[in-house]
Amino acid sequence: MPVHFWTPVRSPHAAPPMATFRLPHLSAPSVLRAVDREPLLRFLAPYRPYLAARGADLPAPGTTGRIPYESLVAALMAPDADTPADLVEALYYVDGMATPEGMHALLAVAAAAGLALDGADLTPAEVAVQVWLAAPDRLERAHAEQHLPNPRSFEYFQTDASAPAAAPALTPDVTAALEGEMNDWFAANRRGRTARVFAFPRPDVTWFLVRHGEPFKREEAAAADAEPGSVAYRPLRYDVVAYDPALGELRVSARLKGEKDLYRAAFGLHLFGRADYFPDALKYTLEPLRAAADAALVCADVPGLEWVRLREIHFAWGGAQAEYEIVRAADVFAAFRDRGRAVPDRPKLARAVFQVKPADARRPRAVTIKPPNVALYARDHESPAVEAWLRARGFLDVYPAA
């Protein structure tokens, strides 16, 4: 989900399109009233002159006076060309964590950081406001972590090192070097210099979240005086990178090939000392389907899996007519046997879709393999068992030990 920061434009009455800026958790006066008065006033204090100009004249922190909640919501929900960029940023992050799930994460953050929160009974919005006031960087990191789960498409790059290195710590110097190289690439590709890298170590895999800018956008907007205006902004996007030290493998979930190449080289250089630590080489092959037929689907030796079936296979025949054949069936190999057919020798095996039944799941999952480096999983947490099966049956073409 992209976040949009606003860049002022010349139209003095421009307002951002409502479709591009939403505060689903702070968009009602009743929600803001549920935030304790003093933290709310301290949160908004730097922006009092701007809010007053928008019709929401707030009392100063520590004073009495009525908070005009309806006018405040109206101003917050409709940023204009004069809206301070750091106000939009603060609202985006606080609103994103003003949920029961966000509150749970922030309470853990506060406990780990020794942050004292005022009040025994706090709403999610109050927790988010207090953590932002005390440690905005920690809230931003917790917010970023929410984007980490569920990337369903990865490309995989295997190190050619004989002994894969353990995941190194992401020190401030390494982080700065990574972000600097990424910002150079994004700026050269007209995406700004907004790259941030967050690391989330786990027992088996270290996850990295890369937040970066997208191309600039300008949109027409209705103005208060009915004179059309425009709004300029740069969306942000989140990509996911993961390093598995047991395999010496980098997983990348990003949209553009240039971004994938950037992450492969930048993480290789700044974490492991050389840009070609993860060469762009073959990871997956579908040749076991040709060589072993349905024996390639055996998974009895893989803990956590009950059975595997081939549901779909793509043959790239090529030729003058660029022939491409797709075979789909509830069980492709059973269908082949019924017609006396086998996987043909000549065409390239371009894609396969498997139905995989995990032992702890009620229903099977779809797993798509597209050589050389693409795998799509319905549930990423099940990928270790799936990859163990792929490796056991020869679908994974890993580098041999030197």
mmCIF file of C-alpha atoms in Angstrom:
data_model
loop_
_atom_site.group_PDB
_atom_site.id
_atom_site.type_symbol
_atom_site.label_atom_id
_atom_site.label_comp_id
_atom_site.label_asym_id
_atom_site.label_seq_id
_atom_site.Cartn_x
_atom_site.Cartn_y
_atom_site.Cartn_z
ATOM 1 C CA MET A 1 0.000 0.000 0.000
ATOM 2 C CA PRO A 2 1.703 3.228 -1.041
ATOM 3 C CA VAL A 3 1.881 6.302 1.141
ATOM 4 C CA HIS A 4 1.654 9.699 -0.526
ATOM 5 C CA PHE A 5 3.584 12.761 0.576
ATOM 6 C CA TRP A 6 2.425 16.060 -0.853
ATOM 7 C CA THR A 7 4.668 18.481 -2.704
ATOM 8 C CA PRO A 8 3.396 22.071 -2.920
ATOM 9 C CA VAL A 9 2.346 23.304 -6.365
ATOM 10 C CA ARG A 10 1.508 26.779 -7.617
ATOM 11 C CA SER A 11 -2.274 26.619 -7.350
ATOM 12 C CA PRO A 12 -3.070 28.309 -4.008
ATOM 13 C CA HIS A 13 -6.331 26.412 -3.610
ATOM 14 C CA ALA A 14 -5.268 22.955 -4.689
ATOM 15 C CA ALA A 15 -6.531 20.091 -2.561
ATOM 16 C CA PRO A 16 -5.324 16.513 -2.823
ATOM 17 C CA PRO A 17 -7.784 14.034 -4.311
ATOM 18 C CA MET A 18 -9.592 12.324 -1.439
ATOM 19 C CA ALA A 19 -8.894 8.942 -3.035
ATOM 20 C CA THR A 20 -5.177 9.372 -2.437
ATOM 21 C CA PHE A 21 -5.154 10.381 1.248
ATOM 22 C CA ARG A 22 -7.267 8.509 3.753
ATOM 23 C CA LEU A 23 -7.135 8.329 7.525
ATOM 24 C CA PRO A 24 -9.450 5.407 8.208
ATOM 25 C CA HIS A 25 -8.801 5.421 11.962
ATOM 26 C CA LEU A 26 -8.627 9.174 12.658
ATOM 27 C CA SER A 27 -11.335 10.327 10.265
ATOM 28 C CA ALA A 28 -14.153 10.810 12.790
ATOM 29 C CA PRO A 29 -14.432 13.448 15.538
ATOM 30 C CA SER A 30 -15.402 10.680 17.980
ATOM 31 C CA VAL A 31 -12.054 8.936 17.412
ATOM 32 C CA LEU A 32 -10.050 12.104 18.029
ATOM 33 C CA ARG A 33 -12.116 12.806 21.148
ATOM 34 C CA ALA A 34 -11.009 9.393 22.402
ATOM 35 C CA VAL A 35 -7.396 10.606 22.403
ATOM 36 C CA ASP A 36 -6.383 12.224 25.670
ATOM 37 C CA ARG A 37 -6.393 16.012 25.332
ATOM 38 C CA GLU A 38 -2.791 16.841 26.259
ATOM 39 C CA PRO A 39 -1.034 14.264 24.026
ATOM 40 C CA LEU A 40 -3.290 15.288 21.128
ATOM 41 C CA LEU A 41 -2.505 18.977 21.608
ATOM 42 C CA ARG A 42 1.238 18.244 21.893
ATOM 43 C CA PHE A 43 1.052 16.115 18.739
ATOM 44 C CA LEU A 44 -0.588 18.953 16.794
ATOM 45 C CA ALA A 45 1.182 21.893 18.472
ATOM 46 C CA PRO A 46 3.823 22.402 15.721
ATOM 47 C CA TYR A 47 1.025 22.859 13.181
ATOM 48 C CA ARG A 48 -1.291 25.240 15.081
ATOM 49 C CA PRO A 49 -0.802 28.190 12.700
ATOM 50 C CA TYR A 50 -1.581 26.050 9.648
ATOM 51 C CA LEU A 51 -4.609 24.426 11.313
ATOM 52 C CA ALA A 52 -5.909 27.813 12.477
ATOM 53 C CA ALA A 53 -5.748 29.049 8.882
ATOM 54 C CA ARG A 54 -7.819 25.998 7.922
ATOM 55 C CA GLY A 55 -10.511 26.835 10.497
ATOM 56 C CA ALA A 56 -9.299 24.604 13.350
ATOM 57 C CA ASP A 57 -7.981 27.019 16.002
ATOM 58 C CA LEU A 58 -6.451 24.800 18.681
ATOM 59 C CA PRO A 59 -5.579 25.799 22.246
ATOM 60 C CA ALA A 60 -1.944 25.515 23.209
ATOM 61 C CA PRO A 61 -0.827 22.474 25.220
ATOM 62 C CA GLY A 62 -1.330 22.996 28.947
ATOM 63 C CA THR A 63 -4.139 25.539 28.501
ATOM 64 C CA THR A 64 -7.898 25.349 28.607
ATOM 65 C CA GLY A 65 -10.153 25.934 25.662
ATOM 66 C CA ARG A 66 -12.353 23.955 23.341
ATOM 67 C CA ILE A 67 -10.874 21.683 20.680
ATOM 68 C CA PRO A 68 -12.914 22.097 17.468
ATOM 69 C CA TYR A 69 -12.966 18.403 16.576
ATOM 70 C CA GLU A 70 -15.235 18.700 13.532
ATOM 71 C CA SER A 71 -13.104 21.450 11.992
ATOM 72 C CA LEU A 72 -9.942 19.560 12.904
ATOM 73 C CA VAL A 73 -11.106 16.405 11.112
ATOM 74 C CA ALA A 74 -12.117 18.465 8.067
ATOM 75 C CA ALA A 75 -8.634 20.007 7.907
ATOM 76 C CA LEU A 76 -6.803 16.725 8.439
ATOM 77 C CA MET A 77 -8.839 14.830 5.851
ATOM 78 C CA ALA A 78 -8.329 17.375 3.078
ATOM 79 C CA PRO A 79 -4.662 18.445 2.910
ATOM 80 C CA ASP A 80 -3.942 21.312 0.553
ATOM 81 C CA ALA A 81 -0.839 22.676 -1.138
ATOM 82 C CA ASP A 82 0.168 24.445 2.101
ATOM 83 C CA THR A 83 -0.082 21.370 4.326
ATOM 84 C CA PRO A 84 3.256 20.757 6.088
ATOM 85 C CA ALA A 85 4.793 17.580 4.722
ATOM 86 C CA ASP A 86 5.805 16.425 8.197
ATOM 87 C CA LEU A 87 2.176 16.724 9.370
ATOM 88 C CA VAL A 88 1.037 14.434 6.557
ATOM 89 C CA GLU A 89 3.843 12.030 7.451
ATOM 90 C CA ALA A 90 2.961 12.021 11.155
ATOM 91 C CA LEU A 91 -0.740 11.496 10.418
ATOM 92 C CA TYR A 92 -0.019 8.635 8.042
ATOM 93 C CA TYR A 93 2.134 6.714 10.505
ATOM 94 C CA VAL A 94 -0.020 7.365 13.584
ATOM 95 C CA ASP A 95 -3.225 6.480 11.760
ATOM 96 C CA GLY A 96 -1.662 3.301 10.393
ATOM 97 C CA MET A 97 -0.841 2.115 13.931
ATOM 98 C CA ALA A 98 -4.142 3.200 15.540
ATOM 99 C CA THR A 99 -5.532 -0.334 15.418
ATOM 100 C CA PRO A 100 -5.648 -3.176 17.973
ATOM 101 C CA GLU A 101 -2.848 -4.938 16.047
ATOM 102 C CA GLY A 102 -0.828 -1.736 15.861
ATOM 103 C CA MET A 103 -1.357 -1.092 19.562
ATOM 104 C CA HIS A 104 -0.099 -4.586 20.403
ATOM 105 C CA ALA A 105 3.056 -3.990 18.361
ATOM 106 C CA LEU A 106 3.631 -0.537 19.873
ATOM 107 C CA LEU A 107 3.205 -1.763 23.431
ATOM 108 C CA ALA A 108 6.013 -4.248 22.768
ATOM 109 C CA VAL A 109 8.093 -1.432 21.234
ATOM 110 C CA ALA A 110 7.489 0.794 24.264
ATOM 111 C CA ALA A 111 8.396 -1.972 26.696
ATOM 112 C CA ALA A 112 11.607 -2.805 24.825
ATOM 113 C CA ALA A 113 12.629 0.847 24.645
ATOM 114 C CA GLY A 114 11.662 1.680 28.229
ATOM 115 C CA LEU A 115 9.077 4.234 27.112
ATOM 116 C CA ALA A 116 6.603 5.129 29.836
ATOM 117 C CA LEU A 117 3.063 5.573 28.508
ATOM 118 C CA ASP A 118 0.693 7.789 30.476
ATOM 119 C CA GLY A 119 -2.531 6.109 31.555
ATOM 120 C CA ALA A 120 -3.613 2.575 32.388
ATOM 121 C CA ASP A 121 -6.490 2.357 29.907
ATOM 122 C CA LEU A 122 -5.379 3.621 26.521
ATOM 123 C CA THR A 123 -7.019 3.474 23.119
ATOM 124 C CA PRO A 124 -4.962 2.352 20.085
ATOM 125 C CA ALA A 125 -4.884 5.951 18.841
ATOM 126 C CA GLU A 126 -3.596 7.192 22.215
ATOM 127 C CA VAL A 127 -0.816 4.621 22.226
ATOM 128 C CA ALA A 128 0.160 5.596 18.678
ATOM 129 C CA VAL A 129 0.218 9.322 19.528
ATOM 130 C CA GLN A 130 2.278 8.805 22.683
ATOM 131 C CA VAL A 131 4.845 6.561 20.983
ATOM 132 C CA TRP A 132 5.136 9.008 18.083
ATOM 133 C CA LEU A 133 5.792 11.877 20.505
ATOM 134 C CA ALA A 134 8.425 9.889 22.395
ATOM 135 C CA ALA A 135 10.121 7.927 19.608
ATOM 136 C CA PRO A 136 8.831 8.544 16.060
ATOM 137 C CA ASP A 137 11.607 6.426 14.523
ATOM 138 C CA ARG A 138 10.461 3.400 16.515
ATOM 139 C CA LEU A 139 6.858 3.880 15.446
ATOM 140 C CA GLU A 140 7.937 4.243 11.822
ATOM 141 C CA ARG A 141 9.858 0.975 12.063
ATOM 142 C CA ALA A 142 6.878 -0.813 13.649
ATOM 143 C CA HIS A 143 4.670 0.575 10.889
ATOM 144 C CA ALA A 144 7.098 -0.670 8.252
ATOM 145 C CA GLU A 145 7.075 -4.156 9.761
ATOM 146 C CA GLN A 146 3.360 -4.385 9.008
ATOM 147 C CA HIS A 147 4.255 -4.407 5.308
ATOM 148 C CA LEU A 148 6.626 -7.338 5.757
ATOM 149 C CA PRO A 149 4.276 -10.367 5.652
ATOM 150 C CA ASN A 150 2.595 -11.835 2.606
ATOM 151 C CA PRO A 151 4.787 -10.934 -0.365
ATOM 152 C CA ARG A 152 3.654 -13.768 -2.600
ATOM 153 C CA SER A 153 6.171 -13.528 -5.435
ATOM 154 C CA PHE A 154 9.925 -13.822 -4.948
ATOM 155 C CA GLU A 155 12.926 -14.189 -7.184
ATOM 156 C CA TYR A 156 15.749 -16.234 -5.689
ATOM 157 C CA PHE A 157 19.496 -15.699 -6.051
ATOM 158 C CA GLN A 158 22.003 -18.224 -4.757
ATOM 159 C CA THR A 159 25.489 -17.247 -3.630
ATOM 160 C CA ASP A 160 28.376 -18.946 -5.397
ATOM 161 C CA ALA A 161 30.426 -18.907 -2.169
ATOM 162 C CA SER A 162 31.490 -22.357 -1.004
ATOM 163 C CA ALA A 163 30.479 -21.560 2.582
ATOM 164 C CA PRO A 164 27.514 -19.144 2.808
ATOM 165 C CA ALA A 165 28.034 -16.382 5.348
ATOM 166 C CA ALA A 166 25.855 -15.801 8.371
ATOM 167 C CA ALA A 167 23.516 -12.833 8.204
ATOM 168 C CA PRO A 168 25.538 -9.779 9.237
ATOM 169 C CA ALA A 169 24.170 -7.092 11.521
ATOM 170 C CA LEU A 170 22.706 -4.073 9.775
ATOM 171 C CA THR A 171 24.826 -1.418 11.490
ATOM 172 C CA PRO A 172 24.123 2.313 11.013
ATOM 173 C CA ASP A 173 27.116 2.565 8.651
ATOM 174 C CA VAL A 174 25.937 -0.391 6.545
ATOM 175 C CA THR A 175 22.400 0.982 6.510
ATOM 176 C CA ALA A 176 23.646 4.386 5.362
ATOM 177 C CA ALA A 177 25.731 2.786 2.593
ATOM 178 C CA LEU A 178 22.792 0.672 1.410
ATOM 179 C CA GLU A 179 20.406 3.618 1.436
ATOM 180 C CA GLY A 180 22.959 5.839 -0.291
ATOM 181 C CA GLU A 181 23.427 3.423 -3.192
ATOM 182 C CA MET A 182 19.695 2.863 -3.485
ATOM 183 C CA ASN A 183 18.965 6.584 -3.418
ATOM 184 C CA ASP A 184 21.470 7.141 -6.229
ATOM 185 C CA TRP A 185 19.636 4.563 -8.352
ATOM 186 C CA PHE A 186 16.146 5.785 -7.500
ATOM 187 C CA ALA A 187 17.104 9.416 -8.071
ATOM 188 C CA ALA A 188 18.659 8.556 -11.449
ATOM 189 C CA ASN A 189 15.387 6.815 -12.331
ATOM 190 C CA ARG A 190 13.277 9.821 -11.271
ATOM 191 C CA ARG A 191 11.971 8.257 -8.068
ATOM 192 C CA GLY A 192 13.451 10.661 -5.529
ATOM 193 C CA ARG A 193 15.860 10.062 -2.663
ATOM 194 C CA THR A 194 13.488 8.585 -0.086
ATOM 195 C CA ALA A 195 14.893 5.050 0.282
ATOM 196 C CA ARG A 196 14.911 3.565 3.777
ATOM 197 C CA VAL A 197 16.028 0.056 4.778
ATOM 198 C CA PHE A 198 14.648 -1.760 7.836
ATOM 199 C CA ALA A 199 16.023 -5.094 9.093
ATOM 200 C CA PHE A 200 13.944 -7.711 10.909
ATOM 201 C CA PRO A 201 16.117 -10.656 12.041
ATOM 202 C CA ARG A 202 14.352 -13.977 12.528
ATOM 203 C CA PRO A 203 15.815 -17.291 13.748
ATOM 204 C CA ASP A 204 16.124 -18.752 10.240
ATOM 205 C CA VAL A 205 15.894 -15.788 7.853
ATOM 206 C CA THR A 206 16.720 -12.088 8.084
ATOM 207 C CA TRP A 207 14.056 -9.953 6.425
ATOM 208 C CA PHE A 208 14.704 -6.500 5.017
ATOM 209 C CA LEU A 209 12.036 -3.995 4.075
ATOM 210 C CA VAL A 210 12.992 -1.375 1.480
ATOM 211 C CA ARG A 211 10.797 1.700 1.324
ATOM 212 C CA HIS A 212 11.320 3.918 -1.705
ATOM 213 C CA GLY A 213 9.677 6.507 -3.882
ATOM 214 C CA GLU A 214 7.687 5.923 -7.046
ATOM 215 C CA PRO A 215 7.554 8.270 -10.048
ATOM 216 C CA PHE A 216 6.080 11.698 -9.317
ATOM 217 C CA LYS A 217 2.361 12.153 -9.938
ATOM 218 C CA ARG A 218 0.208 15.202 -10.627
ATOM 219 C CA GLU A 219 -3.558 15.071 -10.409
ATOM 220 C CA GLU A 220 -6.302 17.566 -10.979
ATOM 221 C CA ALA A 221 -8.231 18.493 -7.856
ATOM 222 C CA ALA A 222 -11.383 20.443 -7.087
ATOM 223 C CA ALA A 223 -10.623 23.728 -5.345
ATOM 224 C CA ALA A 224 -12.488 25.542 -2.635
ATOM 225 C CA ASP A 225 -13.426 28.430 -4.944
ATOM 226 C CA ALA A 226 -14.431 26.062 -7.788
ATOM 227 C CA GLU A 227 -11.293 26.993 -9.710
ATOM 228 C CA PRO A 228 -9.586 23.709 -10.691
ATOM 229 C CA GLY A 229 -6.159 23.144 -9.231
ATOM 230 C CA SER A 230 -3.578 20.391 -9.161
ATOM 231 C CA VAL A 231 -1.746 18.365 -6.574
ATOM 232 C CA ALA A 232 1.748 16.942 -6.940
ATOM 233 C CA TYR A 233 2.956 14.044 -4.835
ATOM 234 C CA ARG A 234 5.305 11.093 -4.821
ATOM 235 C CA PRO A 235 3.875 7.698 -3.793
ATOM 236 C CA LEU A 236 6.002 5.369 -1.690
ATOM 237 C CA ARG A 237 6.347 1.642 -2.188
ATOM 238 C CA TYR A 238 7.608 -1.241 -0.046
ATOM 239 C CA ASP A 239 9.785 -4.062 -1.401
ATOM 240 C CA VAL A 240 10.902 -7.134 0.541
ATOM 241 C CA VAL A 241 14.333 -8.774 0.594
ATOM 242 C CA ALA A 242 15.230 -11.830 2.684
ATOM 243 C CA TYR A 243 18.523 -13.622 3.325
ATOM 244 C CA ASP A 244 18.631 -17.321 4.240
ATOM 245 C CA PRO A 245 22.102 -18.124 5.660
ATOM 246 C CA ALA A 246 21.520 -21.892 5.565
ATOM 247 C CA LEU A 247 21.243 -21.747 1.773
ATOM 248 C CA GLY A 248 23.253 -18.598 1.094
ATOM 249 C CA GLU A 249 20.189 -17.339 -0.729
ATOM 250 C CA LEU A 250 18.724 -13.888 -1.325
ATOM 251 C CA ARG A 251 14.969 -13.640 -1.964
ATOM 252 C CA VAL A 252 13.669 -10.490 -3.616
ATOM 253 C CA SER A 253 10.084 -9.317 -3.979
ATOM 254 C CA ALA A 254 10.022 -6.186 -6.136
ATOM 255 C CA ARG A 255 8.198 -4.997 -9.227
ATOM 256 C CA LEU A 256 10.941 -3.862 -11.627
ATOM 257 C CA LYS A 257 13.883 -5.872 -12.931
ATOM 258 C CA GLY A 258 16.111 -2.873 -12.266
ATOM 259 C CA GLU A 259 15.054 -2.869 -8.611
ATOM 260 C CA LYS A 260 15.773 -6.593 -8.294
ATOM 261 C CA ASP A 261 19.220 -6.139 -9.832
ATOM 262 C CA LEU A 262 19.835 -3.162 -7.531
ATOM 263 C CA TYR A 263 18.985 -5.136 -4.378
ATOM 264 C CA ARG A 264 20.981 -8.182 -5.474
ATOM 265 C CA ALA A 265 24.101 -6.087 -6.048
ATOM 266 C CA ALA A 266 23.667 -3.648 -3.138
ATOM 267 C CA PHE A 267 23.014 -6.289 -0.486
ATOM 268 C CA GLY A 268 25.839 -8.413 -1.864
ATOM 269 C CA LEU A 269 28.296 -5.507 -1.748
ATOM 270 C CA HIS A 270 27.408 -3.884 1.540
ATOM 271 C CA LEU A 271 26.588 -7.011 3.551
ATOM 272 C CA PHE A 272 29.028 -9.534 2.071
ATOM 273 C CA GLY A 273 31.768 -7.504 0.415
ATOM 274 C CA ARG A 274 31.121 -7.958 -3.313
ATOM 275 C CA ALA A 275 28.378 -6.937 -5.693
ATOM 276 C CA ASP A 276 28.358 -10.332 -7.439
ATOM 277 C CA TYR A 277 27.923 -12.328 -4.214
ATOM 278 C CA PHE A 278 24.476 -13.311 -5.551
ATOM 279 C CA PRO A 279 24.959 -13.932 -9.297
ATOM 280 C CA ASP A 280 21.970 -13.817 -11.606
ATOM 281 C CA ALA A 281 22.037 -17.560 -12.217
ATOM 282 C CA LEU A 282 19.592 -20.426 -12.550
ATOM 283 C CA LYS A 283 17.640 -21.256 -9.412
ATOM 284 C CA TYR A 284 14.694 -23.394 -10.541
ATOM 285 C CA THR A 285 14.358 -26.031 -13.234
ATOM 286 C CA LEU A 286 11.290 -28.039 -14.257
ATOM 287 C CA GLU A 287 13.290 -30.785 -15.947
ATOM 288 C CA PRO A 288 12.415 -33.367 -13.225
ATOM 289 C CA LEU A 289 8.872 -33.353 -14.639
ATOM 290 C CA ARG A 290 10.312 -34.526 -17.933
ATOM 291 C CA ALA A 291 12.867 -36.953 -16.521
ATOM 292 C CA ALA A 292 10.926 -38.508 -13.642
ATOM 293 C CA ALA A 293 7.275 -37.754 -14.488
ATOM 294 C CA ASP A 294 5.004 -38.156 -11.455
ATOM 295 C CA ALA A 295 7.851 -39.622 -9.378
ATOM 296 C CA ALA A 296 9.034 -36.016 -9.142
ATOM 297 C CA LEU A 297 5.950 -35.300 -7.026
ATOM 298 C CA VAL A 298 6.780 -37.769 -4.249
ATOM 299 C CA CYS A 299 6.958 -35.997 -0.876
ATOM 300 C CA ALA A 300 6.749 -38.811 1.675
ATOM 301 C CA ASP A 301 10.291 -37.989 2.795
ATOM 302 C CA VAL A 302 9.502 -34.308 3.414
ATOM 303 C CA PRO A 303 8.127 -33.470 6.901
ATOM 304 C CA GLY A 304 5.103 -31.216 6.782
ATOM 305 C CA LEU A 305 3.713 -32.250 3.377
ATOM 306 C CA GLU A 306 1.011 -34.844 2.671
ATOM 307 C CA TRP A 307 0.901 -34.852 -1.130
ATOM 308 C CA VAL A 308 1.739 -32.885 -4.279
ATOM 309 C CA ARG A 309 -0.067 -32.851 -7.640
ATOM 310 C CA LEU A 310 0.740 -31.149 -10.912
ATOM 311 C CA ARG A 311 -2.221 -28.967 -11.910
ATOM 312 C CA GLU A 312 -0.811 -26.994 -14.818
ATOM 313 C CA ILE A 313 2.221 -27.044 -17.117
ATOM 314 C CA HIS A 314 3.260 -24.601 -19.843
ATOM 315 C CA PHE A 315 5.142 -25.687 -22.971
ATOM 316 C CA ALA A 316 6.950 -22.979 -24.949
ATOM 317 C CA TRP A 317 7.277 -24.665 -28.353
ATOM 318 C CA GLY A 318 8.433 -21.512 -30.132
ATOM 319 C CA GLY A 319 8.909 -21.724 -33.872
ATOM 320 C CA ALA A 320 7.699 -19.352 -36.549
ATOM 321 C CA GLN A 321 4.270 -19.107 -34.913
ATOM 322 C CA ALA A 322 5.590 -18.703 -31.355
ATOM 323 C CA GLU A 323 3.491 -21.662 -30.248
ATOM 324 C CA TYR A 324 2.709 -21.826 -26.531
ATOM 325 C CA GLU A 325 0.706 -24.666 -24.995
ATOM 326 C CA ILE A 326 -0.929 -24.788 -21.563
ATOM 327 C CA VAL A 327 -2.177 -28.077 -20.106
ATOM 328 C CA ARG A 328 -4.506 -27.868 -17.094
ATOM 329 C CA ALA A 329 -6.122 -30.751 -15.235
ATOM 330 C CA ALA A 330 -7.051 -31.800 -11.707
ATOM 331 C CA ASP A 331 -4.046 -34.126 -12.033
ATOM 332 C CA VAL A 332 -1.955 -33.517 -15.153
ATOM 333 C CA PHE A 333 -0.015 -36.785 -14.948
ATOM 334 C CA ALA A 334 -3.231 -38.805 -14.463
ATOM 335 C CA ALA A 335 -4.647 -37.055 -17.529
ATOM 336 C CA PHE A 336 -1.483 -37.878 -19.481
ATOM 337 C CA ARG A 337 -1.760 -41.550 -18.500
ATOM 338 C CA ASP A 338 -5.396 -41.664 -19.608
ATOM 339 C CA ARG A 339 -4.344 -40.518 -23.091
ATOM 340 C CA GLY A 340 -1.040 -42.331 -23.289
ATOM 341 C CA ARG A 341 0.843 -39.069 -23.235
ATOM 342 C CA ALA A 342 4.008 -37.909 -21.457
ATOM 343 C CA VAL A 343 5.872 -34.639 -21.040
ATOM 344 C CA PRO A 344 7.365 -34.079 -24.506
ATOM 345 C CA ASP A 345 11.127 -33.940 -25.023
ATOM 346 C CA ARG A 346 11.535 -30.787 -27.082
ATOM 347 C CA PRO A 347 9.669 -27.735 -25.748
ATOM 348 C CA LYS A 348 10.918 -25.448 -23.021
ATOM 349 C CA LEU A 349 9.083 -26.013 -19.738
ATOM 350 C CA ALA A 350 8.131 -22.428 -19.005
ATOM 351 C CA ARG A 351 5.904 -22.703 -15.947
ATOM 352 C CA ALA A 352 4.289 -25.251 -13.643
ATOM 353 C CA VAL A 353 1.542 -24.918 -11.066
ATOM 354 C CA PHE A 354 1.502 -27.489 -8.280
ATOM 355 C CA GLN A 355 -1.152 -28.270 -5.703
ATOM 356 C CA VAL A 356 0.607 -28.893 -2.395
ATOM 357 C CA LYS A 357 -1.184 -30.208 0.704
ATOM 358 C CA PRO A 358 0.555 -29.182 3.956
ATOM 359 C CA ALA A 359 -0.016 -31.559 6.834
ATOM 360 C CA ASP A 360 -1.363 -28.808 9.100
ATOM 361 C CA ALA A 361 -3.692 -27.189 6.539
ATOM 362 C CA ARG A 362 -7.276 -28.079 5.686
ATOM 363 C CA ARG A 363 -6.890 -27.270 2.004
ATOM 364 C CA PRO A 364 -4.051 -27.597 -0.501
ATOM 365 C CA ARG A 365 -2.070 -24.570 -1.615
ATOM 366 C CA ALA A 366 -1.040 -23.447 -5.063
ATOM 367 C CA VAL A 367 2.698 -23.191 -5.753
ATOM 368 C CA THR A 368 3.883 -21.760 -9.065
ATOM 369 C CA ILE A 369 7.430 -22.233 -10.368
ATOM 370 C CA LYS A 370 8.662 -20.190 -13.312
ATOM 371 C CA PRO A 371 12.320 -20.794 -14.186
ATOM 372 C CA PRO A 372 14.855 -19.430 -13.692
ATOM 373 C CA ASN A 373 14.149 -17.571 -10.441
ATOM 374 C CA VAL A 374 10.445 -17.056 -9.752
ATOM 375 C CA ALA A 375 8.332 -18.859 -7.161
ATOM 376 C CA LEU A 376 4.869 -17.853 -6.006
ATOM 377 C CA TYR A 377 3.430 -19.182 -2.757
ATOM 378 C CA ALA A 378 -0.053 -18.752 -1.353
ATOM 379 C CA ARG A 379 1.385 -18.838 2.189
ATOM 380 C CA ASP A 380 4.994 -17.754 2.540
ATOM 381 C CA HIS A 381 5.395 -19.361 5.985
ATOM 382 C CA GLU A 382 4.934 -22.763 4.302
ATOM 383 C CA SER A 383 7.818 -22.156 1.901
ATOM 384 C CA PRO A 384 10.476 -24.097 3.925
ATOM 385 C CA ALA A 385 8.609 -27.414 3.527
ATOM 386 C CA VAL A 386 7.835 -26.683 -0.118
ATOM 387 C CA GLU A 387 11.452 -25.798 -0.843
ATOM 388 C CA ALA A 388 12.635 -28.934 0.949
ATOM 389 C CA TRP A 389 10.476 -30.956 -1.466
ATOM 390 C CA LEU A 390 11.686 -28.966 -4.489
ATOM 391 C CA ARG A 391 15.279 -29.545 -3.411
ATOM 392 C CA ALA A 392 14.761 -33.265 -2.753
ATOM 393 C CA ARG A 393 13.240 -33.835 -6.208
ATOM 394 C CA GLY A 394 15.801 -31.776 -8.130
ATOM 395 C CA PHE A 395 13.691 -28.704 -8.946
ATOM 396 C CA LEU A 396 16.211 -26.498 -7.163
ATOM 397 C CA ASP A 397 19.437 -26.071 -9.090
ATOM 398 C CA VAL A 398 21.735 -24.949 -6.260
ATOM 399 C CA TYR A 399 25.454 -24.338 -6.498
ATOM 400 C CA PRO A 400 27.565 -27.349 -5.516
ATOM 401 C CA ALA A 401 30.036 -26.980 -2.700
ATOM 402 C CA ALA A 402 33.544 -26.132 -3.892
#
